[in-house]
GROMACS .gro file of N, CA and C in nm:
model
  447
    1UNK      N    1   2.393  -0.001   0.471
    1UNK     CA    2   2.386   0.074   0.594
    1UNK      C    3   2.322  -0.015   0.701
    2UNK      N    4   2.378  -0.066   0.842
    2UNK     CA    5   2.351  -0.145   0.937
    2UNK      C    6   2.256  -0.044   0.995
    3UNK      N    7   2.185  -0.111   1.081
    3UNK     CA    8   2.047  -0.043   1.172
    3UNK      C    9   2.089   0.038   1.223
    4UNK      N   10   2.204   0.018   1.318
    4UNK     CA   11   2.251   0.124   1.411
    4UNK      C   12   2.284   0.250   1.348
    5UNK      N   13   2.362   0.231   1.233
    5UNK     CA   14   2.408   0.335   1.135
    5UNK      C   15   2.230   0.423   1.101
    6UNK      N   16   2.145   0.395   1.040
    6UNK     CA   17   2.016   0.425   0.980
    6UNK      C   18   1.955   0.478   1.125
    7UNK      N   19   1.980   0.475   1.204
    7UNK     CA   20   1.945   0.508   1.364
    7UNK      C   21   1.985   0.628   1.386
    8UNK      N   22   2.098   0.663   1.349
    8UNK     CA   23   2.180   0.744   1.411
    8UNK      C   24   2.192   0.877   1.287
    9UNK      N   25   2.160   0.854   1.170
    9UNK     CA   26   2.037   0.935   1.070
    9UNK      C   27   1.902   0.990   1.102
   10UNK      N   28   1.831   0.889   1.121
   10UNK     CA   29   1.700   0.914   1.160
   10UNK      C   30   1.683   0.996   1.259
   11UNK      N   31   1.751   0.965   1.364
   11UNK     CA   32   1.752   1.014   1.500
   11UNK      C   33   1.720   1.200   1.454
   12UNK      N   34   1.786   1.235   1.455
   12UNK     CA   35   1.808   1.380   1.410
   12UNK      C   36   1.713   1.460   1.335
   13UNK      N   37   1.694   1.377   1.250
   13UNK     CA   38   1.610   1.400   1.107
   13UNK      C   39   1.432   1.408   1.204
   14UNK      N   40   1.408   1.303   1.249
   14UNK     CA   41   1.287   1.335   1.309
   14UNK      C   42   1.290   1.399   1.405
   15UNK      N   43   1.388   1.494   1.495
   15UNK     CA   44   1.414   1.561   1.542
   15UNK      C   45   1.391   1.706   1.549
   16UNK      N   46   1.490   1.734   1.430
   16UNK     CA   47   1.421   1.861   1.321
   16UNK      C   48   1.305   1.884   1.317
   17UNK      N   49   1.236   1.777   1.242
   17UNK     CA   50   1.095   1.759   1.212
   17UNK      C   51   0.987   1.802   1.323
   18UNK      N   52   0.991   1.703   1.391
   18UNK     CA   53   0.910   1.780   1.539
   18UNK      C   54   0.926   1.938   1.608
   19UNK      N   55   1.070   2.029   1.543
   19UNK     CA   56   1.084   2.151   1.627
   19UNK      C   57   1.081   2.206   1.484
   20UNK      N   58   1.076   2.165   1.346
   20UNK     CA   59   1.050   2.234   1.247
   20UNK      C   60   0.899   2.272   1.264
   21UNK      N   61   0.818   2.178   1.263
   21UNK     CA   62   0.619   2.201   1.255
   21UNK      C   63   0.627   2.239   1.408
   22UNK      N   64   0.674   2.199   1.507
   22UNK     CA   65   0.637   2.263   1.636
   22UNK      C   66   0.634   2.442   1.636
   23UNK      N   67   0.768   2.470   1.602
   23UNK     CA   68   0.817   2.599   1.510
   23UNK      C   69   0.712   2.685   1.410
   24UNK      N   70   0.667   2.618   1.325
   24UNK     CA   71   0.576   2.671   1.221
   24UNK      C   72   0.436   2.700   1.312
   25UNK      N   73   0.399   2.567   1.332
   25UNK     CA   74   0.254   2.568   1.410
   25UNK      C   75   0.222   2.717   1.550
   26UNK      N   76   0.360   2.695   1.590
   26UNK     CA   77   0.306   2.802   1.727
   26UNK      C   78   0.295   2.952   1.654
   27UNK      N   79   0.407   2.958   1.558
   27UNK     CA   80   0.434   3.057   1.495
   27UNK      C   81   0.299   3.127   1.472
   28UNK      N   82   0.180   3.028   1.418
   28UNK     CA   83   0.035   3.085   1.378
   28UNK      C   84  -0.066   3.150   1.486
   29UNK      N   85   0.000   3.155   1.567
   29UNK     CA   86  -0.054   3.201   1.694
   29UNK      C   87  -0.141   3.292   1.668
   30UNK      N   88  -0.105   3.413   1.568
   30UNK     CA   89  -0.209   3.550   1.557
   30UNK      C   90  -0.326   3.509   1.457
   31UNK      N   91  -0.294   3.420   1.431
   31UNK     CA   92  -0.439   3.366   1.334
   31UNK      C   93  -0.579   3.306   1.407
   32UNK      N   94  -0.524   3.272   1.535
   32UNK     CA   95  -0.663   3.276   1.617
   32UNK      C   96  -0.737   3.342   1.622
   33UNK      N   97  -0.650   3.456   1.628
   33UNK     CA   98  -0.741   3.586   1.663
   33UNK      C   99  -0.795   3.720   1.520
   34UNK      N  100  -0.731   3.663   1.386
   34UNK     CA  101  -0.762   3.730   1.312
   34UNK      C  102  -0.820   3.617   1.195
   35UNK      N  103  -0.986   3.605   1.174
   35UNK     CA  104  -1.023   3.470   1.048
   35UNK      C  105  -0.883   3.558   0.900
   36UNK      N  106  -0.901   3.638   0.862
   36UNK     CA  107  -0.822   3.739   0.747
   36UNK      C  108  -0.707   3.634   0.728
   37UNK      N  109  -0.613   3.713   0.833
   37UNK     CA  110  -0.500   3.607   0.835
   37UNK      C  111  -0.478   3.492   0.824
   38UNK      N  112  -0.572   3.434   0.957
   38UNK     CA  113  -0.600   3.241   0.939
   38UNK      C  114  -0.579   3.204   0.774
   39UNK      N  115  -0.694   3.237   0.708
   39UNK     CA  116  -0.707   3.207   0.570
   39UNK      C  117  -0.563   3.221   0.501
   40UNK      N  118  -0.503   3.356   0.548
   40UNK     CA  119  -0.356   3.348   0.413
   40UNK      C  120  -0.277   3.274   0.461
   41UNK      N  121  -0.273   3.231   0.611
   41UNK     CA  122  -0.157   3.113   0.657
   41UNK      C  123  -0.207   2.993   0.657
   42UNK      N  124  -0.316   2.964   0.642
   42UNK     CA  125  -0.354   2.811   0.636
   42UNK      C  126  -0.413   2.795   0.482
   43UNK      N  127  -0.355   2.836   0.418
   43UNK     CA  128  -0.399   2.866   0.233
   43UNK      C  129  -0.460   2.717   0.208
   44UNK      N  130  -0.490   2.602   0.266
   44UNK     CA  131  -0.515   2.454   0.241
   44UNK      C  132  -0.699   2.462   0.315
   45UNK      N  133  -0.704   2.585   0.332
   45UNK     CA  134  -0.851   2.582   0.434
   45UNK      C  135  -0.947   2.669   0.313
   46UNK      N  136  -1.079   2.577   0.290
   46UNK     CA  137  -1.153   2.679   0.160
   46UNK      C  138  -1.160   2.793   0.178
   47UNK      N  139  -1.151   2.920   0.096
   47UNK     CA  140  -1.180   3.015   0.094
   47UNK      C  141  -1.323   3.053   0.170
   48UNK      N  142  -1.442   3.003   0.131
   48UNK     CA  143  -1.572   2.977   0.171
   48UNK      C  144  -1.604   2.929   0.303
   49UNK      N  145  -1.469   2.856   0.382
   49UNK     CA  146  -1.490   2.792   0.490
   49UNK      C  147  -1.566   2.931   0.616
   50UNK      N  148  -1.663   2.869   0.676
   50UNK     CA  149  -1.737   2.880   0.791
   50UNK      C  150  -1.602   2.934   0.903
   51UNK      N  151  -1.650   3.067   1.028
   51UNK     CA  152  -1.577   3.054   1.120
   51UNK      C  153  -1.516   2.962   1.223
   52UNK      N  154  -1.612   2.866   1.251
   52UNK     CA  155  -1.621   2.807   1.342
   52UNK      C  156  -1.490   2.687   1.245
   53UNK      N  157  -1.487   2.650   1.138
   53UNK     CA  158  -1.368   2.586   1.059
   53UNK      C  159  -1.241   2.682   1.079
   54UNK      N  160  -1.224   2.777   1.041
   54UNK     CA  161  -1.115   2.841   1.056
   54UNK      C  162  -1.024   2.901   1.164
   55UNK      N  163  -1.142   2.856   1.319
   55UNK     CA  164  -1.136   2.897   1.422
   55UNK      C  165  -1.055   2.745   1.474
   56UNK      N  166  -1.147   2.611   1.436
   56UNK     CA  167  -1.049   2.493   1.459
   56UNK      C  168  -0.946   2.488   1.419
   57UNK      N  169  -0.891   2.528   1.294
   57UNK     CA  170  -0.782   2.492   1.214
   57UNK      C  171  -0.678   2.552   1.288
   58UNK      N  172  -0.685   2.721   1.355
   58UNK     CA  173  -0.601   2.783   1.402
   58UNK      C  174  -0.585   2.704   1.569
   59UNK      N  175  -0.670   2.682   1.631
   59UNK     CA  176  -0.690   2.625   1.743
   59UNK      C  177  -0.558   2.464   1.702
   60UNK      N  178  -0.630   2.425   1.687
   60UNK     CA  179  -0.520   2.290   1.606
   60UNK      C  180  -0.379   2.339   1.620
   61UNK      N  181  -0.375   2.323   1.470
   61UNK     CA  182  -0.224   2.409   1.484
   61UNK      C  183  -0.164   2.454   1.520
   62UNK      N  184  -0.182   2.533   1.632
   62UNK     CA  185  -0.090   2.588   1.736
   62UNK      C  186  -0.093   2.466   1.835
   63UNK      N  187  -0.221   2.409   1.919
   63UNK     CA  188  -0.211   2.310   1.986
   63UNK      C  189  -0.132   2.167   1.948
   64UNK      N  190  -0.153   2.131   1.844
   64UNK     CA  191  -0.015   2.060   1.759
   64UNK      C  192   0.158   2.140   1.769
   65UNK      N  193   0.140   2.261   1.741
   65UNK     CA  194   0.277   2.285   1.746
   65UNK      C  195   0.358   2.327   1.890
   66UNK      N  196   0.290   2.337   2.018
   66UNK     CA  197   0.306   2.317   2.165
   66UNK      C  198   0.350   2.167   2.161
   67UNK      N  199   0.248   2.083   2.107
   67UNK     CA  200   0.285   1.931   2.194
   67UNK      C  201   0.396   1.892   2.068
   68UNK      N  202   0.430   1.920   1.971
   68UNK     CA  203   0.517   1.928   1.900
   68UNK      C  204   0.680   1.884   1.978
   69UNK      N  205   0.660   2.079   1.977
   69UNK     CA  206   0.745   2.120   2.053
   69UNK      C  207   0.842   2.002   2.206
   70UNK      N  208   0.705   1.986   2.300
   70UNK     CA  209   0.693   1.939   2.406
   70UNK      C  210   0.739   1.785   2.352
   71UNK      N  211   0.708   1.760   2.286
   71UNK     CA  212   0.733   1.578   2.163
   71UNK      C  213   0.875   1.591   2.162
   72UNK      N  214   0.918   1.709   2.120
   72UNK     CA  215   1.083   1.725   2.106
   72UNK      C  216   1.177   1.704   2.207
   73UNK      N  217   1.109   1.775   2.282
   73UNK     CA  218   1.214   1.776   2.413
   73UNK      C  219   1.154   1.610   2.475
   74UNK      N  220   1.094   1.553   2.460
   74UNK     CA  221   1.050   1.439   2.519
   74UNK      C  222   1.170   1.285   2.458
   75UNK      N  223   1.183   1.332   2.303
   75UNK     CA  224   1.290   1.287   2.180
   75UNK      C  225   1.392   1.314   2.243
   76UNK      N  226   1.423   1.427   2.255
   76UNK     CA  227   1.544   1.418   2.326
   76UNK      C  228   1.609   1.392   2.419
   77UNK      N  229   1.547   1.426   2.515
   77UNK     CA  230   1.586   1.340   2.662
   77UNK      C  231   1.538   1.242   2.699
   78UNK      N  232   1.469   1.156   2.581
   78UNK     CA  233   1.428   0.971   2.597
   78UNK      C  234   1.325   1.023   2.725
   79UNK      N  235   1.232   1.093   2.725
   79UNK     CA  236   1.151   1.072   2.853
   79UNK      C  237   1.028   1.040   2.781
   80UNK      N  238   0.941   1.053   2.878
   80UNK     CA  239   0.815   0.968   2.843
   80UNK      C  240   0.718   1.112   2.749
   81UNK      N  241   0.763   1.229   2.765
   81UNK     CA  242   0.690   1.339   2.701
   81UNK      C  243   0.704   1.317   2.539
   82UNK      N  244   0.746   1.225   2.485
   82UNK     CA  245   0.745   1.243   2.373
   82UNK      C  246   0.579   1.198   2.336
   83UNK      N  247   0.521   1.148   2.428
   83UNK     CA  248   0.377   1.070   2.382
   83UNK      C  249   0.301   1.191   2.328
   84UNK      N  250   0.352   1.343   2.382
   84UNK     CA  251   0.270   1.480   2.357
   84UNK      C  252   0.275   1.513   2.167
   85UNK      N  253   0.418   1.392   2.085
   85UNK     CA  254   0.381   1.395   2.001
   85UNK      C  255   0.252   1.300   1.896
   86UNK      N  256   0.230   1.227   1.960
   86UNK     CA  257   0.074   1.123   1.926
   86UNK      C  258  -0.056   1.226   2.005
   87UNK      N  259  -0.018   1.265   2.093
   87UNK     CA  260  -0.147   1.352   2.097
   87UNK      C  261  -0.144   1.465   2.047
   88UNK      N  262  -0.086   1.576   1.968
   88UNK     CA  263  -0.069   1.611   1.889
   88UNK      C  264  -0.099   1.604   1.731
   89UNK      N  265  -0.056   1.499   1.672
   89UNK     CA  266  -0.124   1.450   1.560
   89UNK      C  267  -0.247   1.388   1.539
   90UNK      N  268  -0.261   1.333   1.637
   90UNK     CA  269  -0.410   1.312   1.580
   90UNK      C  270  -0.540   1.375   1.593
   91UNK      N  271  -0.535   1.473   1.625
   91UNK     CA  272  -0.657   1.579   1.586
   91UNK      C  273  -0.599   1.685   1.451
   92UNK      N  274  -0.510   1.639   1.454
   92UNK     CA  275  -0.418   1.740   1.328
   92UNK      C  276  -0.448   1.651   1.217
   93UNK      N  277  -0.441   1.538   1.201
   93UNK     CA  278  -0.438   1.449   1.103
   93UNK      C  279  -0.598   1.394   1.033
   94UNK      N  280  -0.663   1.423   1.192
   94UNK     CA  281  -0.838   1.430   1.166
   94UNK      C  282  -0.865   1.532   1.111
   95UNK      N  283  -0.827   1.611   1.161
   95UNK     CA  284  -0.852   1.775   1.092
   95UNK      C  285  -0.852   1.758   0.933
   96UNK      N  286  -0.738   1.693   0.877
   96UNK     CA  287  -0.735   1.709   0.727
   96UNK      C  288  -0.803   1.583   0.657
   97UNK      N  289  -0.821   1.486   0.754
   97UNK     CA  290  -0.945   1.431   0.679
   97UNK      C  291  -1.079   1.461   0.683
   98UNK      N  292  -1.086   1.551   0.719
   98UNK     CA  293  -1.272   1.608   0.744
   98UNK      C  294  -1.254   1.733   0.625
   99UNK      N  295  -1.074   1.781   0.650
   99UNK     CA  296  -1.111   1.908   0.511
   99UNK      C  297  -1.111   1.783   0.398
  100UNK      N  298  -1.054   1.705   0.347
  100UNK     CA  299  -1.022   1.616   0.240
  100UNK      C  300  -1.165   1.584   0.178
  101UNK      N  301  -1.254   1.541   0.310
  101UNK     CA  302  -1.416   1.477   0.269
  101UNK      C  303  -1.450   1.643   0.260
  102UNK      N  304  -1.428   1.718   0.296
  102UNK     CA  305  -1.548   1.842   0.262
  102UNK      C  306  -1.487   1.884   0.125
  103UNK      N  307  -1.401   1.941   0.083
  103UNK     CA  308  -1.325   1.994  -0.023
  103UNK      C  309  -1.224   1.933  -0.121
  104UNK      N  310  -1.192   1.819  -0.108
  104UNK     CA  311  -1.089   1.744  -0.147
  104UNK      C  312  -1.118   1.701  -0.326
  105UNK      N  313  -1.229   1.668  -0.336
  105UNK     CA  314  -1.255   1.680  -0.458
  105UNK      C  315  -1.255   1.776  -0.589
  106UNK      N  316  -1.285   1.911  -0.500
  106UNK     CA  317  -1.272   2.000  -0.600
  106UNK      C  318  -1.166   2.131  -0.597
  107UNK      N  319  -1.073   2.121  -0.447
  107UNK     CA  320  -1.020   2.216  -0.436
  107UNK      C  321  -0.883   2.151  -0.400
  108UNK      N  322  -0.738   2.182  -0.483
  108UNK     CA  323  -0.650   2.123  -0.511
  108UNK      C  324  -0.554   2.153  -0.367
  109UNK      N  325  -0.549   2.305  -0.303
  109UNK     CA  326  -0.489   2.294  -0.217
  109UNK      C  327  -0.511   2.268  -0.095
  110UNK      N  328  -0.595   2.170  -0.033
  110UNK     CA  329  -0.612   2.080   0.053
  110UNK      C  330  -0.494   1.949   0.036
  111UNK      N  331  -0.482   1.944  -0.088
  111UNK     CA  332  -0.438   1.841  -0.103
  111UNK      C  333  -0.305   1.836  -0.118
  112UNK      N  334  -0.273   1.960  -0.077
  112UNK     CA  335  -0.108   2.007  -0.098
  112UNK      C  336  -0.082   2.030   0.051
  113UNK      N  337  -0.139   2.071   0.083
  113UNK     CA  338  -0.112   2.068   0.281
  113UNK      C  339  -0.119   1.946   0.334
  114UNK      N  340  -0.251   1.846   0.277
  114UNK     CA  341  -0.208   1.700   0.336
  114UNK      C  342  -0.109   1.662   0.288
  115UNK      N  343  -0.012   1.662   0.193
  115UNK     CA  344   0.087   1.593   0.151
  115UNK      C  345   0.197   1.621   0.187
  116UNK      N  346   0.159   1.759   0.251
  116UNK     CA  347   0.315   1.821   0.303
  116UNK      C  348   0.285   1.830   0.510
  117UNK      N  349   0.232   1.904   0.522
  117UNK     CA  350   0.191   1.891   0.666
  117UNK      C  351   0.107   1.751   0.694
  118UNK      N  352   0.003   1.718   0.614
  118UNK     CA  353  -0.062   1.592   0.695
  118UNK      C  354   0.028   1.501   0.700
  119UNK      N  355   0.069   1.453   0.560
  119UNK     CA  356   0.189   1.287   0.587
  119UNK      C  357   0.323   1.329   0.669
  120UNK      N  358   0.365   1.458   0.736
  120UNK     CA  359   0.472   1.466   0.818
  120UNK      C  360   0.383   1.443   0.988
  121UNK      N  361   0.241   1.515   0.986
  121UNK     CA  362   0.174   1.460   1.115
  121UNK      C  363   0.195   1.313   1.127
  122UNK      N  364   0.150   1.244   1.026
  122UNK     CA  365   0.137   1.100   1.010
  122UNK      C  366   0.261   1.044   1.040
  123UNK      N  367   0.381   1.083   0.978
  123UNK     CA  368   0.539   1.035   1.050
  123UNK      C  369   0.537   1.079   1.208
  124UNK      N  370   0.497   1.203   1.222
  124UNK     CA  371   0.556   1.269   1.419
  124UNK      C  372   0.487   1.143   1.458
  125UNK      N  373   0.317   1.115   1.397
  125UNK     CA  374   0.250   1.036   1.517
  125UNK      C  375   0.325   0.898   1.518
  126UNK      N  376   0.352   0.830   1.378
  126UNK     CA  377   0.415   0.684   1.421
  126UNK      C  378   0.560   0.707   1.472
  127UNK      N  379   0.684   0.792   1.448
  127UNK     CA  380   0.769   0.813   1.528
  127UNK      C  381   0.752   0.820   1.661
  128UNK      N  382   0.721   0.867   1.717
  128UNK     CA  383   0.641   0.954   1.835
  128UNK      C  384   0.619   0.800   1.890
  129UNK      N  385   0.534   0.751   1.858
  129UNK     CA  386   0.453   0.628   1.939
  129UNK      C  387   0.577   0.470   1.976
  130UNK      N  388   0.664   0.513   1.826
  130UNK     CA  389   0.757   0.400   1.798
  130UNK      C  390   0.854   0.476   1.915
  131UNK      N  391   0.906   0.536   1.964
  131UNK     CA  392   0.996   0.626   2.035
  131UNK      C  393   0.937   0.602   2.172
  132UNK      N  394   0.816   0.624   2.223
  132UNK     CA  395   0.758   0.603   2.326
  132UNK      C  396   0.776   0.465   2.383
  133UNK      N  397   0.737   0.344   2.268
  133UNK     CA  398   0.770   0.213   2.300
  133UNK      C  399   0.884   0.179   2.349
  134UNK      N  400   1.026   0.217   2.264
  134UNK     CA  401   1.121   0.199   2.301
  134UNK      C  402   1.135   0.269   2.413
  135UNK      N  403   1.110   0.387   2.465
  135UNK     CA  404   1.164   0.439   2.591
  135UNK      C  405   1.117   0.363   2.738
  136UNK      N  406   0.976   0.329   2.736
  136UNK     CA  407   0.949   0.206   2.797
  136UNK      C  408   0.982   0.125   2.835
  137UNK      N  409   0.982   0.017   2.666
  137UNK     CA  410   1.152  -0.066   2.694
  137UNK      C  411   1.207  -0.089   2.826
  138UNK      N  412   1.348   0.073   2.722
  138UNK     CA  413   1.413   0.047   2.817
  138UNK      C  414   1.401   0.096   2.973
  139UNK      N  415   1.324   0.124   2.988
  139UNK     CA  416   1.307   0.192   3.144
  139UNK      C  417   1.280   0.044   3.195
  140UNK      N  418   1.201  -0.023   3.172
  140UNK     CA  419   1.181  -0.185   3.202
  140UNK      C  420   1.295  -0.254   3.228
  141UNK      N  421   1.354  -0.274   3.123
  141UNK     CA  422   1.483  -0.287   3.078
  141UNK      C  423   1.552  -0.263   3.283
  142UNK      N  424   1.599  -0.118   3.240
  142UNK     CA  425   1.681  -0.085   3.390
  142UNK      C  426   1.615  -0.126   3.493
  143UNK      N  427   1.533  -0.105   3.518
  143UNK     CA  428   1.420  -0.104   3.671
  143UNK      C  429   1.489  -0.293   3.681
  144UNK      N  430   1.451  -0.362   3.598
  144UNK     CA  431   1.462  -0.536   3.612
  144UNK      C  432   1.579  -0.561   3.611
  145UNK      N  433   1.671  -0.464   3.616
  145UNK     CA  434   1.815  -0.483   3.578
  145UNK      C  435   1.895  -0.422   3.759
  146UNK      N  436   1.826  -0.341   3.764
  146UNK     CA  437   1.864  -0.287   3.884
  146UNK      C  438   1.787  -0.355   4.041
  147UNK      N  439   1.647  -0.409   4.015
  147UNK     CA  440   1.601  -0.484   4.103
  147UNK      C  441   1.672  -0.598   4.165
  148UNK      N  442   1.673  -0.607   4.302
  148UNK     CA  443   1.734  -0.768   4.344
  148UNK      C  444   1.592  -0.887   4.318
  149UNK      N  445   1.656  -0.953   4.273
  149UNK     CA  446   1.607  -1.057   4.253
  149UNK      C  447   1.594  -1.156   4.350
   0.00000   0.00000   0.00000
């Protein structure tokens, strides 16, 4: 499979991805406002966890799944909004290394949300950033192309 071909795969696929968790994340919206709930939708957060933890996690997650969202449409129309997916992940991706050091040792489903939600944060953010570069690029690209020289 030539680059262009593996391009034109990918393309899509991380596509999905960003309006799949953008999708999920906003979805948690009522968990801000209820800790009860928070806990059964974020099942990767200790049982034992403190409000002020379960109050970030919901805070997060929705704020991840806005710039998600906003990441998507940025993917898609090659504009510069896709950067809303790097800011996005990385308070999402901090988030599960602070649960990992608090709970990670003894409580298994932390470690099932980082593997499924954290390492897909970890793809939006290097997609996201790799996507941003190129759009740059080419905006460089045109501007020097269209300038008289």
């Amino acid at each position: 499979m030539t680059g262009k071909h593996l391009h034109l795969l990918i393309r899509p696929l991380f596509l999905a991805l960003l309006i799949l968790n953008g999708l999920i994340f906003v979805a948690s919206l009522p968990a801000l406002f209820d800790p009860d709930l928070a806990l059964r939708i974020h099942s990767d957060l200790y049982p034992e966890s403190g409000m002020l933890m379960i109050f970030l996690k919901s805070v997060i997650c929705f704020f991840s799944g806005v710039t998600y969202l906003i990441a998507a449409y940025g993917y898609y129309r090659r504009s510069l909004f896709v950067f809303a997916g790097v800011l996005g992940s990385v308070p999402f991706f901090l988030l599960y290394l602070v649960e990992l050091a608090a709970w990670g040792t003894f409580y298994l489903p932390v470690w099932l949300g980082f593997t499924t939600f954290g390492l897909a944060s970890l793809i939006i953010m290097t997609g996201s950033w790799i996507s941003l570069e190129t759009t740059i690029s080419e905006r460089d690209k045109h501007i020097s192309q269209s300038s008289p020289s």
